[in-house]
PDB file of C-alpha atoms in Angstrom:
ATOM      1  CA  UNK A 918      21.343 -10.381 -11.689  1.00 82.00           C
ATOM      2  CA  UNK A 919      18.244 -12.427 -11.132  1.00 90.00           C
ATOM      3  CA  UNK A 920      14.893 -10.053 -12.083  1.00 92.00           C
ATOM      4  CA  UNK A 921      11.351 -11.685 -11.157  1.00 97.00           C
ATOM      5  CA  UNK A 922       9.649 -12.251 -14.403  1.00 96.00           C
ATOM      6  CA  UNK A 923       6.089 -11.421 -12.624  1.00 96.00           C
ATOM      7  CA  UNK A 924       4.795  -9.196 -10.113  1.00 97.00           C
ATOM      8  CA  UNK A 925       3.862 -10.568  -6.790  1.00 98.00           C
ATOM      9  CA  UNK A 926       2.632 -10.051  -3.760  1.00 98.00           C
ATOM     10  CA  UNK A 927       3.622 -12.608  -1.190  1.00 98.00           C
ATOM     11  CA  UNK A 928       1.832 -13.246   2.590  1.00 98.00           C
ATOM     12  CA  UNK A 929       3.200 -11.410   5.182  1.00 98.00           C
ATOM     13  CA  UNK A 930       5.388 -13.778   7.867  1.00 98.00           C
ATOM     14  CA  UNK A 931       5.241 -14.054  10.929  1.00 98.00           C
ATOM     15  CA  UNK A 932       1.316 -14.082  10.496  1.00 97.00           C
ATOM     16  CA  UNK A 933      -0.275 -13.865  12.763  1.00 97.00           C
ATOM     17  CA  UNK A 934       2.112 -10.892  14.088  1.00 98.00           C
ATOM     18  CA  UNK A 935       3.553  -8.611  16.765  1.00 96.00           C
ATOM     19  CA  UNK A 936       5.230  -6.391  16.843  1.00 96.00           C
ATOM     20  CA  UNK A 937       6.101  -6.661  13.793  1.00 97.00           C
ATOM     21  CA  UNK A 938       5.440  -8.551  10.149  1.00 98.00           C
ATOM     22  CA  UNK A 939       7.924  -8.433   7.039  1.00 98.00           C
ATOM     23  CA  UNK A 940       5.988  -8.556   3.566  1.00 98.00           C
ATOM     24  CA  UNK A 941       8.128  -9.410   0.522  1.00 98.00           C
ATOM     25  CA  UNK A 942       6.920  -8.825  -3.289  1.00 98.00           C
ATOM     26  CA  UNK A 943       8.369  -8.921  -6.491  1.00 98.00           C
ATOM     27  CA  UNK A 944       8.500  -6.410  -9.164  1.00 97.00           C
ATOM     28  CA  UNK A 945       8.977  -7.370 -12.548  1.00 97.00           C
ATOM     29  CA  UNK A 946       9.718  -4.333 -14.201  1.00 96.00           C
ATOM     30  CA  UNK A 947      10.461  -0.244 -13.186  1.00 97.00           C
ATOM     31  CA  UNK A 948       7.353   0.768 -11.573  1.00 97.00           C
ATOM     32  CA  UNK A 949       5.599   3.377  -9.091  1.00 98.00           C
ATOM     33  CA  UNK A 950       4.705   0.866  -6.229  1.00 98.00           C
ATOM     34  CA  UNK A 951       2.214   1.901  -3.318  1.00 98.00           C
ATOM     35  CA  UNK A 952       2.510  -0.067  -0.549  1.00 98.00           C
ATOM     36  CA  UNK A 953      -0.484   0.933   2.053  1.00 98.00           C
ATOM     37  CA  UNK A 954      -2.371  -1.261   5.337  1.00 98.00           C
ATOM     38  CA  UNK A 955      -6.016  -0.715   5.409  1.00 98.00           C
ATOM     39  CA  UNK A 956      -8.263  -1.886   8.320  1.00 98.00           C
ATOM     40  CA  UNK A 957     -11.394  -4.189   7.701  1.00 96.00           C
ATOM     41  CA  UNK A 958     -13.151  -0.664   6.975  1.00 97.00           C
ATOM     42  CA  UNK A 959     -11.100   0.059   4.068  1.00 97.00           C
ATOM     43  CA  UNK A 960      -9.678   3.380   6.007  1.00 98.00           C
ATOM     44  CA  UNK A 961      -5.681   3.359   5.118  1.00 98.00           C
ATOM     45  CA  UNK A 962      -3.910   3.450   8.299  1.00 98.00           C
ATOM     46  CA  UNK A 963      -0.375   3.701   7.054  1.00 98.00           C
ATOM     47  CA  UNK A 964       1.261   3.998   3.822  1.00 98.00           C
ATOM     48  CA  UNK A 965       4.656   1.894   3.577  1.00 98.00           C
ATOM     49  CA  UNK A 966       5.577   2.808   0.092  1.00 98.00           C
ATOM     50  CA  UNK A 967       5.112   5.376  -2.106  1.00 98.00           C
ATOM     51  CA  UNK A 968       7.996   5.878  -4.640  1.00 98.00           C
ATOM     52  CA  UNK A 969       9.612   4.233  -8.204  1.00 98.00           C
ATOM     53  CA  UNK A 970      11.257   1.027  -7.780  1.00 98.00           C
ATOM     54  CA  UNK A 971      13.422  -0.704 -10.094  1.00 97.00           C
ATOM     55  CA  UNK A 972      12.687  -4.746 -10.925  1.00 97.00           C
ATOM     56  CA  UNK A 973      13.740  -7.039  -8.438  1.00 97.00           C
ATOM     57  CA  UNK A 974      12.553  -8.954  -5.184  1.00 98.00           C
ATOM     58  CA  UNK A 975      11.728  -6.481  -2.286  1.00 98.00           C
ATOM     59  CA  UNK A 976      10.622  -6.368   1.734  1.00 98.00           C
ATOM     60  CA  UNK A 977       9.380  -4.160   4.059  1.00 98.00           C
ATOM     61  CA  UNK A 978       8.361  -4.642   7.397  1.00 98.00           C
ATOM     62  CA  UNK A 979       5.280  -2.706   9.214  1.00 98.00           C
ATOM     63  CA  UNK A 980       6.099  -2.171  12.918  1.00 98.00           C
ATOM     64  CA  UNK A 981       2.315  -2.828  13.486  1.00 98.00           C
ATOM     65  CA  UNK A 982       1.902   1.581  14.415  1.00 98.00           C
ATOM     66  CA  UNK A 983      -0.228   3.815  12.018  1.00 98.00           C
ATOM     67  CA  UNK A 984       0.850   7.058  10.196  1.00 97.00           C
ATOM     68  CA  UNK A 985       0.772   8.820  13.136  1.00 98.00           C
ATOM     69  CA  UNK A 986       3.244   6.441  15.179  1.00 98.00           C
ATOM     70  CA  UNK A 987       0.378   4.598  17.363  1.00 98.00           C
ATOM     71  CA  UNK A 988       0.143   1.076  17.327  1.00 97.00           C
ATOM     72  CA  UNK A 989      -2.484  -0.236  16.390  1.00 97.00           C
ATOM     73  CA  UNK A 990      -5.669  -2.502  18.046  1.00 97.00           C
ATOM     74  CA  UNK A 991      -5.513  -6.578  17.577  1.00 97.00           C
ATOM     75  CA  UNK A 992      -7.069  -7.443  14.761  1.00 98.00           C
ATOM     76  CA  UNK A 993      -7.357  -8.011  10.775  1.00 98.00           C
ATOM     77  CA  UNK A 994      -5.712  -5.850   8.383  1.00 98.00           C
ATOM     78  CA  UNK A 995      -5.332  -5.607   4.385  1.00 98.00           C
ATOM     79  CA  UNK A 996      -2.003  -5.015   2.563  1.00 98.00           C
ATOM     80  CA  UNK A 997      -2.675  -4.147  -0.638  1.00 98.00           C
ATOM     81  CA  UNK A 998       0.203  -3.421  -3.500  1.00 98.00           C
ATOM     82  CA  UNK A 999       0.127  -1.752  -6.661  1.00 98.00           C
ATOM     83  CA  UNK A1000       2.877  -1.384  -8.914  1.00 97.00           C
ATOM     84  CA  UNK A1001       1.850   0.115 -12.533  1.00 94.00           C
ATOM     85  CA  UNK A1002      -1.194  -1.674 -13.485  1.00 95.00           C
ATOM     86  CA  UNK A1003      -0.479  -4.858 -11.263  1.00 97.00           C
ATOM     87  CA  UNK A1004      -2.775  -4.764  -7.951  1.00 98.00           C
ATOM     88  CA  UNK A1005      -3.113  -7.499  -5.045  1.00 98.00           C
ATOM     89  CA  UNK A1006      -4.151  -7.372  -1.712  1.00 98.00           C
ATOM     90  CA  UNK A1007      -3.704  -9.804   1.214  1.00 98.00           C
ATOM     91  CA  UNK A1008      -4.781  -9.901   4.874  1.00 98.00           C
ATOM     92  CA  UNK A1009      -2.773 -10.457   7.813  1.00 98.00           C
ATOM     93  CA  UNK A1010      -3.687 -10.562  11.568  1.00 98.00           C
ATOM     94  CA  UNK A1011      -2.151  -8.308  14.416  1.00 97.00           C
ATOM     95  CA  UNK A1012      -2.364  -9.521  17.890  1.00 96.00           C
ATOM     96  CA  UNK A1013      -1.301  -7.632  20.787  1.00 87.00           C
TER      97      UNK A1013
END
């Protein structure tokens, strides 16, 4: 089994997107990992993870909708990652 050595938080592709982007990271070692999209504001408009993940290369992919299912408007928006004391953010561009 191949384990990432680092964490990392890699750009989202396609990017620019829609209707949807996949974002990939790496975790290095058992952590609690929040995945959450933020607008240019800085108000979180969904969370994608939330939860304990074991070491090893992951993906998710945002469907481009908020937490309450809507999509949302064209634009810029901020990934950020945080898996025990490792934290990186990113920006990606939704156009509808």
């Amino acid at each position: 089994v191949i384990v990432p050595t680092e964490f990392v938080l890699r750009q989202n592709y396609p990017n620019p997107f829609n209707p949807s982007t996949t974002i990939r990271y790496d975790i290095s070692e058992p952590a609690r990992v929040t995945l959450r999209i933020y607008n240019v504001l800085g108000q979180e408009v969904r969370s994608l993870v939330d939860q304990v993940q074991s070491a090893g290369f992951k993906e998710v992919v945002w469907d481009g909708k908020n937490s309450t299912g809507k999509t949302v408007s064209s634009g810029i928006y901020i990934y950020r990652l945080q898996a025990g004391k490792y934290v990186s953010a990113r920006k990606m561009m939704f156009i509808k």
